[in-house]
PDB file of N, CA and C in Angstrom:
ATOM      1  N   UNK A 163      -0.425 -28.434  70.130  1.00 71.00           N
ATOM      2  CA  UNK A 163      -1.473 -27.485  69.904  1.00 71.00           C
ATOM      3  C   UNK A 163      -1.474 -26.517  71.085  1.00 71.00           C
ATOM      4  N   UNK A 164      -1.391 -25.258  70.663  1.00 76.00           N
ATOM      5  CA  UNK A 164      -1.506 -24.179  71.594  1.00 76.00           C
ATOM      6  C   UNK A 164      -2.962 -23.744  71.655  1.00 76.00           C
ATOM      7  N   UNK A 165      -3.779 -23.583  72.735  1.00 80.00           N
ATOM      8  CA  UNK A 165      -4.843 -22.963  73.016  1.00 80.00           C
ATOM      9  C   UNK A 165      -4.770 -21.769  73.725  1.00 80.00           C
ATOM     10  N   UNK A 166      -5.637 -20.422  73.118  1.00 87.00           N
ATOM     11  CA  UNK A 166      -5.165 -19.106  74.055  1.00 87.00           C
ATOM     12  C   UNK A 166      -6.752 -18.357  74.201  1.00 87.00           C
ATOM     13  N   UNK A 167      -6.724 -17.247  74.955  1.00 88.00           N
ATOM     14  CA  UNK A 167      -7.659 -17.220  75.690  1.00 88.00           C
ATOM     15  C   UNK A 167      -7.143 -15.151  75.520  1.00 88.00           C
ATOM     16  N   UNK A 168      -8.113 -14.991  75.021  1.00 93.00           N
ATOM     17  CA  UNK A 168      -7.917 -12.895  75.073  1.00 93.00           C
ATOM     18  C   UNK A 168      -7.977 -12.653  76.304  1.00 93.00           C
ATOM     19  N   UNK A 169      -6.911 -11.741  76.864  1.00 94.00           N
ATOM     20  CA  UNK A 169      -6.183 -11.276  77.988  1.00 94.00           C
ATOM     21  C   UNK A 169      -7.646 -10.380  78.290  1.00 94.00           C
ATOM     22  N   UNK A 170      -8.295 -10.189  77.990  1.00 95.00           N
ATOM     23  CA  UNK A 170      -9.871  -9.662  78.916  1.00 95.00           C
ATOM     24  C   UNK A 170     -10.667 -10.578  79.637  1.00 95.00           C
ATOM     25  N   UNK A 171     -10.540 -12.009  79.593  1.00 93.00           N
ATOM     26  CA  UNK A 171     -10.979 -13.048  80.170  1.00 93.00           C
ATOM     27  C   UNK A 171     -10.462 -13.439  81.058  1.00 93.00           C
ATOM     28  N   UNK A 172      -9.071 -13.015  81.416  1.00 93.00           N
ATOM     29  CA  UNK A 172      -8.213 -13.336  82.402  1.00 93.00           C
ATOM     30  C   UNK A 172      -9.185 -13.463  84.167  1.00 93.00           C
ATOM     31  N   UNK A 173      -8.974 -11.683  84.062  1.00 96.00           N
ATOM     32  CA  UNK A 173      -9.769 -11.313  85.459  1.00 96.00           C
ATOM     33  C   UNK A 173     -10.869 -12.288  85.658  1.00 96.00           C
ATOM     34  N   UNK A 174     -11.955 -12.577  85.066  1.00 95.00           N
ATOM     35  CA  UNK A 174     -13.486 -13.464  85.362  1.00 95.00           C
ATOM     36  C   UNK A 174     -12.414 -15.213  85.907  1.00 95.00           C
ATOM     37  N   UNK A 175     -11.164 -15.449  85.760  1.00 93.00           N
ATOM     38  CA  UNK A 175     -10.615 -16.661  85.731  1.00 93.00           C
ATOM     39  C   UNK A 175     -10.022 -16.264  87.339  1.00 93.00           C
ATOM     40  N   UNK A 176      -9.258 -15.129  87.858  1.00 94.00           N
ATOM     41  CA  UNK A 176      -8.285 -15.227  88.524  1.00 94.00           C
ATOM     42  C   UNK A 176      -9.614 -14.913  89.632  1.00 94.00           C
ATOM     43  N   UNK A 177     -10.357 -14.507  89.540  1.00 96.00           N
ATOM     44  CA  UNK A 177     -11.744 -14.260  90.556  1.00 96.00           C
ATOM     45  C   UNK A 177     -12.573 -15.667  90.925  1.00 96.00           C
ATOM     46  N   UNK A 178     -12.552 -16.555  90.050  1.00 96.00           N
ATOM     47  CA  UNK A 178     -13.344 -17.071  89.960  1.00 96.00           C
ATOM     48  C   UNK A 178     -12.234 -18.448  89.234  1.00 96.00           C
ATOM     49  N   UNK A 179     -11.339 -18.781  90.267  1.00 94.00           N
ATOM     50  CA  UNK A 179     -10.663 -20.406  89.427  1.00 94.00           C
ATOM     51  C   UNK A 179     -11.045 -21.587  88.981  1.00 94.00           C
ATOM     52  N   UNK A 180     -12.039 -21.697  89.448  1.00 94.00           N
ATOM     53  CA  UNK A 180     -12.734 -22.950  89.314  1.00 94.00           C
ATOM     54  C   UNK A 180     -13.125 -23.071  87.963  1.00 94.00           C
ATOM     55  N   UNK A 181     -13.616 -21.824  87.556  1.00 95.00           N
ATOM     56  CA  UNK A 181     -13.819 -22.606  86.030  1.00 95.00           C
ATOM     57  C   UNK A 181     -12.437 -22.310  85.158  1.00 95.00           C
ATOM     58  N   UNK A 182     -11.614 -22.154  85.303  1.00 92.00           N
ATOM     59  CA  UNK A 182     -10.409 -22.528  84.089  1.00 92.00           C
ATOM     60  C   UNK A 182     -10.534 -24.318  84.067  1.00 92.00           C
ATOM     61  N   UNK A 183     -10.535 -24.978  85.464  1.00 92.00           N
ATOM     62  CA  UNK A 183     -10.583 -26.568  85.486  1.00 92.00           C
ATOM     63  C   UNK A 183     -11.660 -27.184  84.343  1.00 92.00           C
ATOM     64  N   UNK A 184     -13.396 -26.343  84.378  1.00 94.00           N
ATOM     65  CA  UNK A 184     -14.181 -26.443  83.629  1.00 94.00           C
ATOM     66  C   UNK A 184     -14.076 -26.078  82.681  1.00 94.00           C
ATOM     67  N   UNK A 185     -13.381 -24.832  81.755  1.00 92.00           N
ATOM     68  CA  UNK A 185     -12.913 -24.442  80.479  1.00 92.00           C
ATOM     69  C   UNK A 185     -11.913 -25.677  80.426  1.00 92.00           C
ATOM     70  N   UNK A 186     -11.183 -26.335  80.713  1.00 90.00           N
ATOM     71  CA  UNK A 186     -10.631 -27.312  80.476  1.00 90.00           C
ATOM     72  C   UNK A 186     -10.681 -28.681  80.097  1.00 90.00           C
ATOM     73  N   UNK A 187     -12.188 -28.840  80.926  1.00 94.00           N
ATOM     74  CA  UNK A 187     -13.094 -29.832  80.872  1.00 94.00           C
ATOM     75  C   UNK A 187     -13.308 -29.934  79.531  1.00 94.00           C
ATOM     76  N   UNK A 188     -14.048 -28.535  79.207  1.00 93.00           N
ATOM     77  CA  UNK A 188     -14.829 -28.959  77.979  1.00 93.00           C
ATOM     78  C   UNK A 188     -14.020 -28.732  76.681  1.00 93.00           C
ATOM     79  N   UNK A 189     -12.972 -27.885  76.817  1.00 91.00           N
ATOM     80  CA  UNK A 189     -12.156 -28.575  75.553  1.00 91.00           C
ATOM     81  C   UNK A 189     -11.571 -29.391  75.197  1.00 91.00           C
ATOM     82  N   UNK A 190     -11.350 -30.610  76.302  1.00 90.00           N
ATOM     83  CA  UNK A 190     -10.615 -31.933  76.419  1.00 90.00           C
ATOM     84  C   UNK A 190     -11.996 -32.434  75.884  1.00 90.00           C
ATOM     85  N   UNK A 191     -13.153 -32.624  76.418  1.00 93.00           N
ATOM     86  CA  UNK A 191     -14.631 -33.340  75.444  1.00 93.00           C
ATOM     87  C   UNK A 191     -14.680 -32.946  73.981  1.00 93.00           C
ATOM     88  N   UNK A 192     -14.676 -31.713  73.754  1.00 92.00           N
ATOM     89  CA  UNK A 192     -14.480 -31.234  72.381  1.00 92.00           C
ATOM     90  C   UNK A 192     -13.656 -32.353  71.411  1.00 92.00           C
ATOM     91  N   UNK A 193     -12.311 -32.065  71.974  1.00 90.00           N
ATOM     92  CA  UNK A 193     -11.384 -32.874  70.724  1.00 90.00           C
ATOM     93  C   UNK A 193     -11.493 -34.255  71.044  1.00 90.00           C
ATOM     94  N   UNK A 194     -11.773 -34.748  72.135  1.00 92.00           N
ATOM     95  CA  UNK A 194     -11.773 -36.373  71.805  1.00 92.00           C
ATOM     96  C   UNK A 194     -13.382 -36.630  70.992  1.00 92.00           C
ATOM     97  N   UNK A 195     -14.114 -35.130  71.372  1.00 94.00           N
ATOM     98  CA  UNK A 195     -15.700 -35.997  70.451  1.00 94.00           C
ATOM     99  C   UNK A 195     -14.976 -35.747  69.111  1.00 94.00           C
ATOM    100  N   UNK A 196     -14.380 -34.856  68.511  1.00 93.00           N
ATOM    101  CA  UNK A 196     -14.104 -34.021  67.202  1.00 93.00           C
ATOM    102  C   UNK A 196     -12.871 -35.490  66.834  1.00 93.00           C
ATOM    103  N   UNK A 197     -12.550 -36.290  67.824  1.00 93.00           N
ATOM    104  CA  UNK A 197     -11.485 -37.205  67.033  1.00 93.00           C
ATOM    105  C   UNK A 197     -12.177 -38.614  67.102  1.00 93.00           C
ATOM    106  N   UNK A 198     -13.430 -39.052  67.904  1.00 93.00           N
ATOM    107  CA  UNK A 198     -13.864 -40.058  67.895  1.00 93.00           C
ATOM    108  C   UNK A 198     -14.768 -39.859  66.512  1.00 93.00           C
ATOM    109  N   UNK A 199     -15.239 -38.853  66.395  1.00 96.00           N
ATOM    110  CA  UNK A 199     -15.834 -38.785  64.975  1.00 96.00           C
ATOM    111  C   UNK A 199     -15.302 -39.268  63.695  1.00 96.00           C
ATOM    112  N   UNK A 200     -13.944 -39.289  63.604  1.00 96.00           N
ATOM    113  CA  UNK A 200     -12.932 -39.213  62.488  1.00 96.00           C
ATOM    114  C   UNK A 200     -11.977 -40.645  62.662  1.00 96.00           C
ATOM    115  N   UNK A 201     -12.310 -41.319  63.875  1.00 94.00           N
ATOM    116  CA  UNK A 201     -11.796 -42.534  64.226  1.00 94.00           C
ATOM    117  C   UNK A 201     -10.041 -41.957  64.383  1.00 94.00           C
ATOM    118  N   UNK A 202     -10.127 -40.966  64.989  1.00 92.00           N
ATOM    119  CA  UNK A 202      -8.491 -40.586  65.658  1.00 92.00           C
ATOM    120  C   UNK A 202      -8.573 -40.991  67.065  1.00 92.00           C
ATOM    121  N   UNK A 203      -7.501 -41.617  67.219  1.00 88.00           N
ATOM    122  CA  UNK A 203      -7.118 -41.954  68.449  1.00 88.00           C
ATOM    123  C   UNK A 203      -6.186 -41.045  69.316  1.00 88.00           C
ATOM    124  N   UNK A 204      -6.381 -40.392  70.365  1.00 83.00           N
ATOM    125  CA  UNK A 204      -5.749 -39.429  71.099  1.00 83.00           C
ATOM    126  C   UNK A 204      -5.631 -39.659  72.457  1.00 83.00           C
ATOM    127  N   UNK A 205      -3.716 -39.446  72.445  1.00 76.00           N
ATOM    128  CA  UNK A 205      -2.612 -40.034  73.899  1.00 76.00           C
ATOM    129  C   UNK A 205      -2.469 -41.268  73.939  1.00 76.00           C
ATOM    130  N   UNK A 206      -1.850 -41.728  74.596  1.00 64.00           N
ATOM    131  CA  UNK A 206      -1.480 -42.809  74.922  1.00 64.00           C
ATOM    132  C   UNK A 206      -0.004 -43.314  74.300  1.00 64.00           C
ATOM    133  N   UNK A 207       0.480 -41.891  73.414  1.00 60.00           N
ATOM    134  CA  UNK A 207       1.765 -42.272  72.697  1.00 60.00           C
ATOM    135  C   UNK A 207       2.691 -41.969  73.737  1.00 60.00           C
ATOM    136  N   UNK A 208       3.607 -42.592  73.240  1.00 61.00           N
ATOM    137  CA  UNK A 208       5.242 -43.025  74.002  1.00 61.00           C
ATOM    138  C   UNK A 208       5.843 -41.606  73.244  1.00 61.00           C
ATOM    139  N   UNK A 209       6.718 -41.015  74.301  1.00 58.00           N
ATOM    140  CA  UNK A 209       7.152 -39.367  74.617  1.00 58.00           C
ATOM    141  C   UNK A 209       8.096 -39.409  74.386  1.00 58.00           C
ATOM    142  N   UNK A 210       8.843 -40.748  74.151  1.00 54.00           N
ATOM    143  CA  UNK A 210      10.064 -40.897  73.912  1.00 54.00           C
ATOM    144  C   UNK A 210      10.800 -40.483  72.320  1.00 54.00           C
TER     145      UNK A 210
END
């Protein structure tokens, strides 16, 4: 899954880094709430 972000949001990120970590935060909460809902289990698979 690719996640993208409109190139006008950039600048407020490269000023201010700390929250890309927090935009990160909360879309990692997002999909594990959006997969605990649905009883999906997410990572822990073998890469191999």
């Amino acid at each position: 899954m690719t996640l993208t972000m409109p190139d006008k949001l950039w600048p407020i990120f490269r000023l201010n880094p700390w929250l890309i970590n927090l935009l990160y935060r909360c879309a990692v909460s997002a999909f594990l709430s959006f997969a605990k809902k649905r009883g999906i289990e997410i990572g822990g698979g073998d890469s191999n």
